[in-house]
mmCIF file of C-alpha atoms in Angstrom:
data_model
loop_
_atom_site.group_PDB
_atom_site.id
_atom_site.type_symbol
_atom_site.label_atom_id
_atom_site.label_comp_id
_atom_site.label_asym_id
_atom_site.label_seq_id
_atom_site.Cartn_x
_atom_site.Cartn_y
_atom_site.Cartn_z
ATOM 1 C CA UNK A 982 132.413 82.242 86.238
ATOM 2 C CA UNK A 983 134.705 83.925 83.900
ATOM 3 C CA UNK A 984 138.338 82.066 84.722
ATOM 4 C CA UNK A 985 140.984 84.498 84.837
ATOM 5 C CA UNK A 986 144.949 83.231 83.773
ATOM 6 C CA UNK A 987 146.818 81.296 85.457
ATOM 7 C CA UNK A 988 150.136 82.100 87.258
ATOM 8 C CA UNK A 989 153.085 80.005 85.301
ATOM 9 C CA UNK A 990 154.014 78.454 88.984
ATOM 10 C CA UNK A 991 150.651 77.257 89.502
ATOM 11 C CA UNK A 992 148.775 74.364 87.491
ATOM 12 C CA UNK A 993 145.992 74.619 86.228
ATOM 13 C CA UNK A 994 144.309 71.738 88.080
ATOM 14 C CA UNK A 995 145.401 73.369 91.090
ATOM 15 C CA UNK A 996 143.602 76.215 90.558
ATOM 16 C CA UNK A 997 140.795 74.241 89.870
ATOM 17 C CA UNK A 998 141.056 73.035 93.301
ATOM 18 C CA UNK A 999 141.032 76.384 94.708
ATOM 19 C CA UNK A 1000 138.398 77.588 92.498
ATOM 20 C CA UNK A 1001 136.451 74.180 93.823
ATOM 21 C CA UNK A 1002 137.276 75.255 97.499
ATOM 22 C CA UNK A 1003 136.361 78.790 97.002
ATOM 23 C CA UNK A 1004 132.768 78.224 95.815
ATOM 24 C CA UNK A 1005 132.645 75.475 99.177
ATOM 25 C CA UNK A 1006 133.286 78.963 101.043
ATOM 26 C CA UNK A 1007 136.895 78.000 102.380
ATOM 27 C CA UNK A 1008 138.970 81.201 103.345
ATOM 28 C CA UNK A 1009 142.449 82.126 101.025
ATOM 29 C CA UNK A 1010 144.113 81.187 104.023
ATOM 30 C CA UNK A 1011 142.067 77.992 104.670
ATOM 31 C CA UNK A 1012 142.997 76.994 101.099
ATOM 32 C CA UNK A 1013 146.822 77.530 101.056
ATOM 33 C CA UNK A 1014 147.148 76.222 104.564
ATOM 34 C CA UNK A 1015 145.319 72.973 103.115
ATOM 35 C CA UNK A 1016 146.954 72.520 100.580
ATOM 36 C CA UNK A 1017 150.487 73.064 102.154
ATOM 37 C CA UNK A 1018 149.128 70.599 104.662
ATOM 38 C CA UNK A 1019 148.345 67.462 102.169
ATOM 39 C CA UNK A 1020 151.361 68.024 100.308
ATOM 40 C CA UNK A 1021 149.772 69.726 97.554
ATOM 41 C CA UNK A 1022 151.426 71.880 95.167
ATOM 42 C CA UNK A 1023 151.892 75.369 97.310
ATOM 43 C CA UNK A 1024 149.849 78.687 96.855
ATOM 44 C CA UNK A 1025 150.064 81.821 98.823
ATOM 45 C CA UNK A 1026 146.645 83.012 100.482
ATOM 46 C CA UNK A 1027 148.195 86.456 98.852
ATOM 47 C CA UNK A 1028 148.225 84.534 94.917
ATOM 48 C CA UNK A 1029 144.485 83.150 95.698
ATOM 49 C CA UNK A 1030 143.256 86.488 96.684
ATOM 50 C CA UNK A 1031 145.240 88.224 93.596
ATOM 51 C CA UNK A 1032 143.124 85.794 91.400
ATOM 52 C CA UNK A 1033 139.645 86.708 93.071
ATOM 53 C CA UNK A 1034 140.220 90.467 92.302
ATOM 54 C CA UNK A 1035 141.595 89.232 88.969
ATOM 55 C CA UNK A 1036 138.525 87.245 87.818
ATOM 56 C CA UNK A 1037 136.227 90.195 89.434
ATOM 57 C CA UNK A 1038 137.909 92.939 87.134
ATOM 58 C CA UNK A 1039 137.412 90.092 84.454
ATOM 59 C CA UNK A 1040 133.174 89.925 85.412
ATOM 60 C CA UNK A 1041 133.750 86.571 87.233
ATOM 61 C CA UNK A 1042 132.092 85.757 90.319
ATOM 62 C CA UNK A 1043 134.663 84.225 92.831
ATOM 63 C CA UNK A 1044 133.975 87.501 94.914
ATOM 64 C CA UNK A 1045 130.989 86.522 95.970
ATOM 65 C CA UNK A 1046 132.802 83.482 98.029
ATOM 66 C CA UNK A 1047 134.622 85.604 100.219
ATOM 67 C CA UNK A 1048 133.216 85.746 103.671
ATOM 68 C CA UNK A 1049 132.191 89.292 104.376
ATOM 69 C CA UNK A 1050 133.423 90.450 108.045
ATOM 70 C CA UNK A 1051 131.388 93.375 109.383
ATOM 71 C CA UNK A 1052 132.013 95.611 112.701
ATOM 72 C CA UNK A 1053 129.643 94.690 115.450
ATOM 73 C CA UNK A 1054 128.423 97.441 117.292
ATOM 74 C CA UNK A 1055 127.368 97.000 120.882
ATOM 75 C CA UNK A 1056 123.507 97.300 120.796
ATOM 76 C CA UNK A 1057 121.748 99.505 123.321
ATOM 77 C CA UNK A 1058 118.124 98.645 124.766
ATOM 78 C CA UNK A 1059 115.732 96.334 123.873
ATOM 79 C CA UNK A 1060 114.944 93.281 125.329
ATOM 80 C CA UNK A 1061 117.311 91.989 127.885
ATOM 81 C CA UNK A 1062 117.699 87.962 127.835
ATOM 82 C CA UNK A 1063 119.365 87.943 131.251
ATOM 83 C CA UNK A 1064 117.272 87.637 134.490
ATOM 84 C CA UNK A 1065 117.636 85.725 137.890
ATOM 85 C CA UNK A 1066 118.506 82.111 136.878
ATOM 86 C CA UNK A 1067 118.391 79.735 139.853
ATOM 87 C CA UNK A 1068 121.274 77.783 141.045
ATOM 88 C CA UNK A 1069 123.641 79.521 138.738
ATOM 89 C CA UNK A 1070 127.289 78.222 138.804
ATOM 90 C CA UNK A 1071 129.672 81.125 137.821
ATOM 91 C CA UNK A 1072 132.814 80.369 135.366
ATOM 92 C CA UNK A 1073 134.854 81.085 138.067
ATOM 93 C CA UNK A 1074 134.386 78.058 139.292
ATOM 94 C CA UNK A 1075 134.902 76.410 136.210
ATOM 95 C CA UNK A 1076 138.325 74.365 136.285
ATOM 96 C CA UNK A 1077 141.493 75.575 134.515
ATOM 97 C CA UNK A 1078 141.404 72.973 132.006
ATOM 98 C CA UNK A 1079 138.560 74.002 130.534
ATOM 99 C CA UNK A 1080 139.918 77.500 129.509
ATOM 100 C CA UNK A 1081 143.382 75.607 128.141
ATOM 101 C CA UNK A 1082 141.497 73.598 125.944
ATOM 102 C CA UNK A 1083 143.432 70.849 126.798
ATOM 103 C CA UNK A 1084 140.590 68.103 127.466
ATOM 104 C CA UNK A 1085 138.012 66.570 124.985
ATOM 105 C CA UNK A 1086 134.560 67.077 125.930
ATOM 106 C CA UNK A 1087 134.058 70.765 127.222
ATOM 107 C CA UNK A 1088 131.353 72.250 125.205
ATOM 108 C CA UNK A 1089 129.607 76.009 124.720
ATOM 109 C CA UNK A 1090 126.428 76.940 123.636
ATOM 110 C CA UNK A 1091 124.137 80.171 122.816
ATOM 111 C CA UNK A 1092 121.193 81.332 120.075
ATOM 112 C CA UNK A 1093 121.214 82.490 117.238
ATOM 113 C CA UNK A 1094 117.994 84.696 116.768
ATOM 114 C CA UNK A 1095 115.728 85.224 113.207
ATOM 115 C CA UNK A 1096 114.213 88.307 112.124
ATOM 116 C CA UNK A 1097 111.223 88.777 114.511
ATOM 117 C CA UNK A 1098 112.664 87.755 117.342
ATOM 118 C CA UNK A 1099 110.810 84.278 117.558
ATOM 119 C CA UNK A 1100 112.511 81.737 116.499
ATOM 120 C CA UNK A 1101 116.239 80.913 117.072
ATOM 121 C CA UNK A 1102 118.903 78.235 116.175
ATOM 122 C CA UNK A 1103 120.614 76.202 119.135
ATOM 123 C CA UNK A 1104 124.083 76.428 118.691
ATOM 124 C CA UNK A 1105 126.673 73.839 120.369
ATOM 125 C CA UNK A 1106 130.309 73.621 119.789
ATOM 126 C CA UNK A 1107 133.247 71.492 121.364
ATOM 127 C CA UNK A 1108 135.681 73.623 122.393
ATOM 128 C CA UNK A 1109 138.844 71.582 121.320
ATOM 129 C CA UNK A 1110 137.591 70.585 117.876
ATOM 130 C CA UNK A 1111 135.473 74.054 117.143
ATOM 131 C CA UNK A 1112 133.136 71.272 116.110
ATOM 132 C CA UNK A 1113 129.696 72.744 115.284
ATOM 133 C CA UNK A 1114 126.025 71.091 116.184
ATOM 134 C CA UNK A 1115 122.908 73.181 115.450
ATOM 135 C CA UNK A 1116 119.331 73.208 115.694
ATOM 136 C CA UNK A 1117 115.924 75.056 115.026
ATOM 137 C CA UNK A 1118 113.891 75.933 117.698
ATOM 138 C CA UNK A 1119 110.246 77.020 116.775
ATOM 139 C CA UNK A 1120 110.197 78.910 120.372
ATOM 140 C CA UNK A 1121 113.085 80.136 122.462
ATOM 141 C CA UNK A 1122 111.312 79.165 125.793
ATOM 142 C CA UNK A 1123 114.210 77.292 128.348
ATOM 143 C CA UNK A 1124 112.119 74.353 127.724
ATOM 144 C CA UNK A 1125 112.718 74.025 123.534
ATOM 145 C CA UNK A 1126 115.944 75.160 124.220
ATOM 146 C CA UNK A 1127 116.977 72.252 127.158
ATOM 147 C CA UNK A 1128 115.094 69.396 124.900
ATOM 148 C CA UNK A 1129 117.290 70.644 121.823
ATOM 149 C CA UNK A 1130 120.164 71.015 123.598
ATOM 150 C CA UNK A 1131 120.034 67.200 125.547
ATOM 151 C CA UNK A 1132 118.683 66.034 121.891
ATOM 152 C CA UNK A 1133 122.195 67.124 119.935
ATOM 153 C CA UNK A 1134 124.398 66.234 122.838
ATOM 154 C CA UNK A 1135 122.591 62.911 123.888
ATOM 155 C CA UNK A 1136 124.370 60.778 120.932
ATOM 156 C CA UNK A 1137 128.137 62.408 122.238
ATOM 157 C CA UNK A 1138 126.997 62.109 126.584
ATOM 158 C CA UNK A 1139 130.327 60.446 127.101
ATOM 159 C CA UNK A 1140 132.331 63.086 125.805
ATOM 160 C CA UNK A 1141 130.258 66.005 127.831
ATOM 161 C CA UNK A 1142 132.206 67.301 130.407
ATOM 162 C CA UNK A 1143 131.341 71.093 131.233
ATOM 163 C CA UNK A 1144 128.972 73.047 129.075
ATOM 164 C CA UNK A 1145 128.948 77.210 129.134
ATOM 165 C CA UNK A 1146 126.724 79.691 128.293
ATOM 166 C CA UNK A 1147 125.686 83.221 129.031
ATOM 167 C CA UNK A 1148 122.814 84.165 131.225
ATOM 168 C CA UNK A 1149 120.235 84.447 129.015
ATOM 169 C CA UNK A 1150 116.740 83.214 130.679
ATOM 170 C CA UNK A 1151 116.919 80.319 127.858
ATOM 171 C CA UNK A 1152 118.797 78.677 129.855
ATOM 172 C CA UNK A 1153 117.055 78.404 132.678
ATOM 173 C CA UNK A 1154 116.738 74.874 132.699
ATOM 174 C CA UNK A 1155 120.186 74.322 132.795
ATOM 175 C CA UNK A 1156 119.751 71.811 135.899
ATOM 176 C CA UNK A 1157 118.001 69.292 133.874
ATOM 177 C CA UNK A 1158 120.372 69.299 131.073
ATOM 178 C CA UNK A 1159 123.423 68.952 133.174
ATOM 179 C CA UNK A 1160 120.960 66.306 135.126
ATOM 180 C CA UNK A 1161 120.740 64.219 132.048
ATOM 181 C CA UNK A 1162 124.135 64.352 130.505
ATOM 182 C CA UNK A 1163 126.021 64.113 133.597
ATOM 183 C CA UNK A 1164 127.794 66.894 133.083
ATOM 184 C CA UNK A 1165 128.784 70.184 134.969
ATOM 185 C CA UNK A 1166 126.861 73.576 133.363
ATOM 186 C CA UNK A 1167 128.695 77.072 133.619
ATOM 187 C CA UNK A 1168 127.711 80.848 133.179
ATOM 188 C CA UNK A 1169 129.636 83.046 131.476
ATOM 189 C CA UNK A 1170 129.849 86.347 133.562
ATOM 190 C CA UNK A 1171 127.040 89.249 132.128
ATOM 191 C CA UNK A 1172 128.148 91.524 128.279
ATOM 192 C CA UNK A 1173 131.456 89.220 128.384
ATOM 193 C CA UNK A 1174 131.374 87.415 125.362
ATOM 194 C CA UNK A 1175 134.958 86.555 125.235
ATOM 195 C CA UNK A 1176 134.460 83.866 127.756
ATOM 196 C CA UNK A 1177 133.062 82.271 125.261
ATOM 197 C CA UNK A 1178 134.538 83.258 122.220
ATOM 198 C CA UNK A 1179 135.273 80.403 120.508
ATOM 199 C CA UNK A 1180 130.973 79.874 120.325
ATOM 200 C CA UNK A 1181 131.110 83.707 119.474
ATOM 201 C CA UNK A 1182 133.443 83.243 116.437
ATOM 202 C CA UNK A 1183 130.920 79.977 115.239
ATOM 203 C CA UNK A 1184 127.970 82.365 115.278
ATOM 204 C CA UNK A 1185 129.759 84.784 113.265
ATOM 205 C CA UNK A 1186 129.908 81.772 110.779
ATOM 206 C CA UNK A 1187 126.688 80.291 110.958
ATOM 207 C CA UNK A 1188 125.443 84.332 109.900
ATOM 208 C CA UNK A 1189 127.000 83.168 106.653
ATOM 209 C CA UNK A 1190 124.104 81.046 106.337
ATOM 210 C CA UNK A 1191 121.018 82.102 107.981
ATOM 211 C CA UNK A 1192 121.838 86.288 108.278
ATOM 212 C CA UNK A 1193 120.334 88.569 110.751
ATOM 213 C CA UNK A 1194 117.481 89.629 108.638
ATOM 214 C CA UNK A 1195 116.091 85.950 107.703
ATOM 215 C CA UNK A 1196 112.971 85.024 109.425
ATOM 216 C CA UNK A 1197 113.933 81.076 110.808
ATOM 217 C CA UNK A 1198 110.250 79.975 110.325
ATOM 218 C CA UNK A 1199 111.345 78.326 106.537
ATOM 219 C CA UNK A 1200 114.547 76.715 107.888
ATOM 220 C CA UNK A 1201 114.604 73.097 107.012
ATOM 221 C CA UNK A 1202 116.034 69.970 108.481
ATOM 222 C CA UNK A 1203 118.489 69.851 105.229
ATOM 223 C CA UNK A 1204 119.062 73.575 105.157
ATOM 224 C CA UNK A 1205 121.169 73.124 108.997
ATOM 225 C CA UNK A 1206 122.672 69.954 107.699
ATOM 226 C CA UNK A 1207 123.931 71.996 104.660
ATOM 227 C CA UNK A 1208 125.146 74.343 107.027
ATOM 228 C CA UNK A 1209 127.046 71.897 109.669
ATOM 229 C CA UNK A 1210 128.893 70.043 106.991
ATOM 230 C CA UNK A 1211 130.352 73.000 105.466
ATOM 231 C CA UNK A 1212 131.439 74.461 108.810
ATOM 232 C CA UNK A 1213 132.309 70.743 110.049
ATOM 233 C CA UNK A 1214 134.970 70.215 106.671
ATOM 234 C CA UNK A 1215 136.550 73.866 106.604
ATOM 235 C CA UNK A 1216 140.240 73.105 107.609
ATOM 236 C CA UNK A 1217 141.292 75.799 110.183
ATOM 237 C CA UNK A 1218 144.527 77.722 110.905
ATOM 238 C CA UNK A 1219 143.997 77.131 114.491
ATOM 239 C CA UNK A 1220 143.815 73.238 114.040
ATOM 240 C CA UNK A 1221 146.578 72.669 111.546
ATOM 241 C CA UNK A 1222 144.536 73.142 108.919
ATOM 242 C CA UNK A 1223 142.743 70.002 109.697
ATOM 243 C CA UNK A 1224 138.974 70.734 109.732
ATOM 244 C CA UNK A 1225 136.630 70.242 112.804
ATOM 245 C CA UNK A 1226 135.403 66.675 111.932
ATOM 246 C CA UNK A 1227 138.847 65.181 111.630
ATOM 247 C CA UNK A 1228 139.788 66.133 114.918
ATOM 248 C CA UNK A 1229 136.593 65.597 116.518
ATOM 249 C CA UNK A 1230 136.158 62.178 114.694
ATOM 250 C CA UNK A 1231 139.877 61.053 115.503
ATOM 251 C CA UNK A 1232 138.755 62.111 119.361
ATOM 252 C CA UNK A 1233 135.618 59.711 119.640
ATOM 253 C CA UNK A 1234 137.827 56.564 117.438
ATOM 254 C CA UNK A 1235 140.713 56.969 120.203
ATOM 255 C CA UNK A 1236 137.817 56.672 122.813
ATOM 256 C CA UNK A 1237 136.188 53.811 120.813
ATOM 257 C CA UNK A 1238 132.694 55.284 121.342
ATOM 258 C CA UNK A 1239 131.143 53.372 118.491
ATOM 259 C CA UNK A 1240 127.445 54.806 119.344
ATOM 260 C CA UNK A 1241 128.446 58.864 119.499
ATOM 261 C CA UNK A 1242 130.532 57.499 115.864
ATOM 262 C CA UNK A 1243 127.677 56.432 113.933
ATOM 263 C CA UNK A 1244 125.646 59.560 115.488
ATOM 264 C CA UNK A 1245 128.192 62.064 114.445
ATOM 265 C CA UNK A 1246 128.212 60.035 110.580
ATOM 266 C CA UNK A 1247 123.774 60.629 110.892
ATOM 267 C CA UNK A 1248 124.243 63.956 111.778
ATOM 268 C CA UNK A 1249 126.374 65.079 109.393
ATOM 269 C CA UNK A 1250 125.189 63.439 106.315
ATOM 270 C CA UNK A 1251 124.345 66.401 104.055
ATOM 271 C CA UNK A 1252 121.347 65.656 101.454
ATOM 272 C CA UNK A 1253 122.350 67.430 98.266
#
């Protein structure tokens, strides 16, 4: 990386902070609003961007941090993942709370699908945290998808209240995962994403790391650990600019669920 100059109201181991934050894949915005946050010395999201296209003109490389954002297009045809689930329980009948965020414990889930269609990533987030669990499955049958789903959420059952998802015929089985966490299982209503968009907006992110055209069948155990912790310890806008795993970790210590805290330090452990 070529470094590019330095503003005079802006040290120079503060940009090496930024620079350090920027190749961890943190936003502009994620960045000043962390900094701001800790009592740091202040940058604009506008000055961090200025010194991307600065260091690019320059031949440096920070470009290549930035999170590209493409248009989705709705997709017409192929295969349709929703069929006649049995015992379905609609979100309408989810309660309010849910929706407001306001409670601890209400989760969402949906794949995330490799190149071939086989193989797919679970993906699990807590609604009030935006905290992120994920997981390979070699099959997207509802039974790999049930066992990986009770197998992330097993270490956390005390803080499962509701889980949502859409109607895909994955989750077919949602009976016996609701069975075995003791928790109440929801279906988003059919092409209405938004119900769930917070899960939406973490697939988006996870794309960053496994994209659309990657085949899943060389995914390793470290690869989604690499993944979680860097989507666990981005600070976001929407959270203070605290990341997910402070405010999911700060949740379980004010419950003083020692088990679902040493499961939570296992899982996120990233092997470098």
């Amino acid at each position: 990386m070529q470094a590019c100059e330095n503003g005079p109201r802006v040290s120079s181991e503060t940009w090496c902070v930024v620079d350090a934050k920027l190749v961890e894949t943190w936003s502009p915005e994620q960045i000043s609003g962390y900094l701001k946050a800790n009592g740091e010395p202040a940058v604009s999201h506008e000055s961090i961007y200025q010194r991307i296209y600065a260091d690019k003109r320059a031949g440096g490389t920070l470009h290549r941090t930035l999170r590209c954002q493409k248009v989705r297009k709705k997709r017409y045809g192929g295969r349709d993942r929703r069929g006649t689930i049995p015992n379905q329980v609609s979100i309408d009948l989810r309660p309010a709370i849910v929706a407001e965020r306001a409670r601890f414990g209400d989760w969402e889930a949906d794949l995330v699908i490799g190149a071939g269609q086989k193989q797919a990533l679970v993906t699990i987030n807590e609604r009030t945290s935006r905290y992120a669990l994920i997981a390979h499955v070699p099959f997207k049958t509802a039974q790999a998808v049930s066992d990986s789903m009770i197998s992330l959420l097993t270490p956390f059952a005390a803080c499962v209240h509701t889980l949502t998802t859409d109607n895909g015929k994955e989750f077919a089985q949602h009976e016996r995962i609701a069975g075995t966490l003791d928790a109440d299982f929801y279906f988003a209503h059919p092409y209405a994403s938004w119900e769930r968009g917070a899960n939406e907006n973490m697939n988006g992110l996870i794309r960053q790391f496994f994209p659309k055209k990657m085949r899943f069948n060389s995914i390793t155990e470290k690869d989604i650990a690499f993944a979680m912790h860097r989507l666990n310890h981005r600070p976001r806008k929407c959270l203070g600019f605290k990341t997910p795993h402070e405010v999911f970790m700060n949740q379980l210590h004010s419950r003083h669920n020692a088990v679902a805290v040493g499961a939570h330090l296992k899982l996120t452990t990233c092997a470098r």
